[in-house]
Coordinates of C-alpha atoms and ligand atoms in Angstrom, one line a residue:
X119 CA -78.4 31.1 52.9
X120 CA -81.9 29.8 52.3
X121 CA -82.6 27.1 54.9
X122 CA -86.2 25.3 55.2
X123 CA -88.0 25.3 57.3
X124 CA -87.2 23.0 60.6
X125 CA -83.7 24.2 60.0
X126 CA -82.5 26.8 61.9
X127 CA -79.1 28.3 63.2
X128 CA -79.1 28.6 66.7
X129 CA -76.1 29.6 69.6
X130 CA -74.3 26.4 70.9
X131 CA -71.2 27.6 73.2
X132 CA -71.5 30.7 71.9
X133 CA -71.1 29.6 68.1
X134 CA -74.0 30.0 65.4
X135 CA -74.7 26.5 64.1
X136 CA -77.2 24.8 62.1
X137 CA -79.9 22.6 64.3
X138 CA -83.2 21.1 63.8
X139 CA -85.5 19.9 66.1
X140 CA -85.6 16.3 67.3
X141 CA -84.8 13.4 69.5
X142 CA -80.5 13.2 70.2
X143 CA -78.7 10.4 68.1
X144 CA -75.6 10.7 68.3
X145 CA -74.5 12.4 71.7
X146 CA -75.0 16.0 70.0
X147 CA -75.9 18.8 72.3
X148 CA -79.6 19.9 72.6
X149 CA -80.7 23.2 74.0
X150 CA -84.5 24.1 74.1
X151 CA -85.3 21.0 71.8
X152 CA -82.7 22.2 69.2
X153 CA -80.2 19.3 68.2
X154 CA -76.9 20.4 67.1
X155 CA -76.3 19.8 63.5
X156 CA -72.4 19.2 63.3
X157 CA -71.1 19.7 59.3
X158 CA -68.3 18.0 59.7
X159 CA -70.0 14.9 60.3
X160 CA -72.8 15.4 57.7
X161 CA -72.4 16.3 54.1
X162 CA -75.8 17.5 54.0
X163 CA -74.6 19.7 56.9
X164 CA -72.0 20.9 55.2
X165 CA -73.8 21.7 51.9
X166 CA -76.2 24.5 53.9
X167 CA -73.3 25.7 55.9
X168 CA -71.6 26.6 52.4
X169 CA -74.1 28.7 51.4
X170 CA -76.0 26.3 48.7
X171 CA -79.3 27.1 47.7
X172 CA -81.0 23.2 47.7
X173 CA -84.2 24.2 46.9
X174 CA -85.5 21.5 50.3
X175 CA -87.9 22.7 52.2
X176 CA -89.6 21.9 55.3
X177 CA -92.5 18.8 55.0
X178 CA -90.6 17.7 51.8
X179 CA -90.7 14.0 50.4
X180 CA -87.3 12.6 50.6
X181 CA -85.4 9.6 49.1
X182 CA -82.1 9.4 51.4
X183 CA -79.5 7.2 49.8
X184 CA -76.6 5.8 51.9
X185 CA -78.5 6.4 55.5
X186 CA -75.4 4.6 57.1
X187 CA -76.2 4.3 61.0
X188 CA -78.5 7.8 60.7
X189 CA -77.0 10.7 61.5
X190 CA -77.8 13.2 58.8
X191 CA -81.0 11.1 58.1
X192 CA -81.9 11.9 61.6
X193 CA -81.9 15.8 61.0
X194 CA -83.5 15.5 57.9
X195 CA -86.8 13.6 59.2
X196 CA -86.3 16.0 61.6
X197 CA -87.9 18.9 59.2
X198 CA -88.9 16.7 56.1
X199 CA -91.8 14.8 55.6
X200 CA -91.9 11.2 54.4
X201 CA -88.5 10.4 54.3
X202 CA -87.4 7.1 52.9
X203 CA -83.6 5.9 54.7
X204 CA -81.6 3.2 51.7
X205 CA -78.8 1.6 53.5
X206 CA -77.2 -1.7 52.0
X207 CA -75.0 -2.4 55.0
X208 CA -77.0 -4.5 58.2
X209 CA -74.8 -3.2 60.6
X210 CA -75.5 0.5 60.6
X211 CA -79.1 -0.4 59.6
X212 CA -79.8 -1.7 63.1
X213 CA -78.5 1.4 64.4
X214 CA -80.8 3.4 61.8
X215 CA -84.3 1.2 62.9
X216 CA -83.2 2.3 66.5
X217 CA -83.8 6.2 65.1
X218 CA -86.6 5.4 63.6
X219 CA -88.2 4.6 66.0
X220 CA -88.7 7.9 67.6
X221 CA -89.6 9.0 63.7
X222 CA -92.7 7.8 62.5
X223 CA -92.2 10.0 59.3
X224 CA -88.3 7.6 58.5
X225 CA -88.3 4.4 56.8
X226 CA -85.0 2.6 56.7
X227 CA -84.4 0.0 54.0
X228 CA -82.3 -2.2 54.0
X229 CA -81.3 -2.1 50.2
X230 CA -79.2 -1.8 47.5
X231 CA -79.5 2.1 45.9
X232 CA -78.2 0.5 42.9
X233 CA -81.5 -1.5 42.8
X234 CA -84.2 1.2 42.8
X235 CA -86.2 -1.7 42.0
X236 CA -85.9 -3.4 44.9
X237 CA -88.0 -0.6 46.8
X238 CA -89.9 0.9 43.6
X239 CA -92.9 -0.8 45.3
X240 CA -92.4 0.7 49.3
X241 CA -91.3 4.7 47.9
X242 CA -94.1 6.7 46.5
X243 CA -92.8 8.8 43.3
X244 CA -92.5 12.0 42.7
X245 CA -90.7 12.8 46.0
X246 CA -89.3 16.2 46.4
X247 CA -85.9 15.8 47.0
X248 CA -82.9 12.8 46.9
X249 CA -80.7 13.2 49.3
X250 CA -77.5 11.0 48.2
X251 CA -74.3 10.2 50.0
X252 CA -73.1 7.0 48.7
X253 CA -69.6 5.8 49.1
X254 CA -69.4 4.0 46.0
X255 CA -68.0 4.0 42.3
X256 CA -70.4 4.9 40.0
X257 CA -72.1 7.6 42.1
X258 CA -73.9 9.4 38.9
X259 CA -75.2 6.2 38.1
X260 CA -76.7 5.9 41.4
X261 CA -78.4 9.3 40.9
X262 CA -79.6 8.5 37.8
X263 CA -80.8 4.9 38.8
X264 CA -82.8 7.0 41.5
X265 CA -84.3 9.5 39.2
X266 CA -87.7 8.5 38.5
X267 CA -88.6 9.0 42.2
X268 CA -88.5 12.6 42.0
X269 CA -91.0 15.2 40.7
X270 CA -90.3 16.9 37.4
X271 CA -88.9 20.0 39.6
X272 CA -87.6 18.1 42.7
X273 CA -84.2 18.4 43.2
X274 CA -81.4 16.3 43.7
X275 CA -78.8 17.2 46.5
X276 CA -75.2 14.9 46.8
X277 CA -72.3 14.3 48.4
X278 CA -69.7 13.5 45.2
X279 CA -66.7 11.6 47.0
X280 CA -63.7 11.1 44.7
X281 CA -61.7 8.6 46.2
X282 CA -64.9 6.2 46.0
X283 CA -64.8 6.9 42.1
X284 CA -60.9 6.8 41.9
X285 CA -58.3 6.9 44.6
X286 CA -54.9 7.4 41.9
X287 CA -56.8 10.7 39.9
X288 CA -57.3 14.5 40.7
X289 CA -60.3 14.7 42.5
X290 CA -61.5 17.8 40.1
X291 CA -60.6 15.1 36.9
X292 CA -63.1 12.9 38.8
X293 CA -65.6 15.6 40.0
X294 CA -65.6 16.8 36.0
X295 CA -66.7 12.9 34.5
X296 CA -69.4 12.5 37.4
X297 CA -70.9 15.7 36.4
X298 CA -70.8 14.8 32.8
X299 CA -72.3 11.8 33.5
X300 CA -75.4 13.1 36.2
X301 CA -76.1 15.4 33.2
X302 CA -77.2 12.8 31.1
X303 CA -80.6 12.9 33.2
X304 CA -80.1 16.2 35.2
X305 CA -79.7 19.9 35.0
X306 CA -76.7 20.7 37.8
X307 CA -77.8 23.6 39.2
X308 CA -74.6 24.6 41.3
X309 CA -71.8 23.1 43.0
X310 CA -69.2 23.6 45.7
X311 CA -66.1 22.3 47.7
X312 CA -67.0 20.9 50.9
X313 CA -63.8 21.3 52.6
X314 CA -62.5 22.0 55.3
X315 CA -65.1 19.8 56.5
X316 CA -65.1 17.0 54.4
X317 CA -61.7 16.5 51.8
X318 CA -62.1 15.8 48.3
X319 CA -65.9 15.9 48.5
X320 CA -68.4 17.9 45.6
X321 CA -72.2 19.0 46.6
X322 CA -74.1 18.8 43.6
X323 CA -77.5 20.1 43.7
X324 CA -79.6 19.8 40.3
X325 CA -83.1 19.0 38.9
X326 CA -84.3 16.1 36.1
X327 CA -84.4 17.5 32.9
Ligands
SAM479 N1 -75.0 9.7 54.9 C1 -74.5 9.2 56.1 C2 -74.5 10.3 57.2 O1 -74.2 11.5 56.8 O2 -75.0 10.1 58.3 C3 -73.1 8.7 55.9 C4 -73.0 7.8 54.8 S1 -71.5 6.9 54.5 C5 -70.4 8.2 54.0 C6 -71.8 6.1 53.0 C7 -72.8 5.0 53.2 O3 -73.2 4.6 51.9 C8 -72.2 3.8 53.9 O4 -73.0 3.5 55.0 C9 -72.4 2.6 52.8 O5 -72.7 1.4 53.4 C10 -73.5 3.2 52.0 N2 -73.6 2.6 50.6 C11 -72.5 2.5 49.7 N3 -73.0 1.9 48.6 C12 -74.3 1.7 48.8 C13 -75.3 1.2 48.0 N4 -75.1 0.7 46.7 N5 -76.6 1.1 48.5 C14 -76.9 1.6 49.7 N6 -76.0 2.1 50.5 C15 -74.7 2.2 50.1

């Protein structure tokens, strides 16, 4: 598995698990500075865990779309650079300025992903990587809403969740029209399953074309 750098799997309780470095958010355990990255609460978690080649690296420029209260967000300023936090919900936004605050490289916005041009002017463009994990129909559209953010060779990296898109279809039916879709402004470069920790989720990683 190729992780970048600032991501590391270290022992916790005897168990190899991914951690970054970084200030505890969410009651995680932290040994020498090294924050427990749990993949079951994390789809970005997950992805590495599975194996997928993201193409992040460490320092990266990151778009993160559907921060929610922070948690993965948290582990990915952790080793990224300039990492940009969209959240359209106040609650968990509060939450998210609260990790901020020990980040001077996160940025939460309080905005709509499907408005890109709402923040056009505060995100500089030709980031690196999106990071997307939106629970919401329409999730390709988000992606491709989101697209002229990234570098020609950046990389997109999602969470798909089908019962967002459709709660009464196969999740694969759903998985296969999402894909068709993302491909109308990206190359998918692979794919996987993210269970056992996370049910009737895809992780998409691909690159504009
Ligand atoms: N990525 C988070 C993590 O791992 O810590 C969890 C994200 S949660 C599964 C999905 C989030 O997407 C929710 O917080 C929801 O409010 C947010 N969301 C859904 N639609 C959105 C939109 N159009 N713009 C911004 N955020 C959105």
């Amino acid at each position: 598995m190729s992780l970048p750098e600032g991501v590391q799997r270290r022992e916790f309780d005897g168990e190899e698990v991914l951690a970054t470095r970084g200030e505890p958010v969410y009651g995680e355990p932290v040994v020498e500075g090294w924050r427990r990255w749990d993949a079951s609460r994390s789809k970005l978690g997950a992805t590495f865990a599975h194996g997928l080649d993201t193409g992040l690296s460490g320092g990266d420029g990151v778009l993160y779309l559907g921060a929610a209260n922070g948690t993965t967000v948290s582990h990915v300023a952790d080793f990224a650079g300039p990492t940009y936090a969209v959240e359209f919900a106040p609650r968990p936004v509060r939450d998210l300025l609260g990790v901020a605050e020990d980040r001077g490289n996160l940025f939460p916005l309080l905005k709509d992903a499907r408005k890109p041009e709402t923040y056009a002017h505060v995100v500089e463009s030709r980031l690196d990587a999106i990071v997307q994990d939106v629970a919401t129909r329409g999730q390709a559209d988000v992606a491709l809403a989101n697209r002229q953010f990234l570098a020609d060779d950046g990389r997109f990296v999602g969470a798909i969740k089908a019962r967002s898109e459709d709660v009464t279809r196969e999740p694969e039916a759903v998985f296969e029209d999402v894909l068709e879709r993302l491909r109308e402004g990206y190359e998918v470069l692979s794919t996987d399953r993210l269970e056992p920790h996370h049910d009737d989720h895809l992780a998409v990683v691909a690159t504009p074309k």
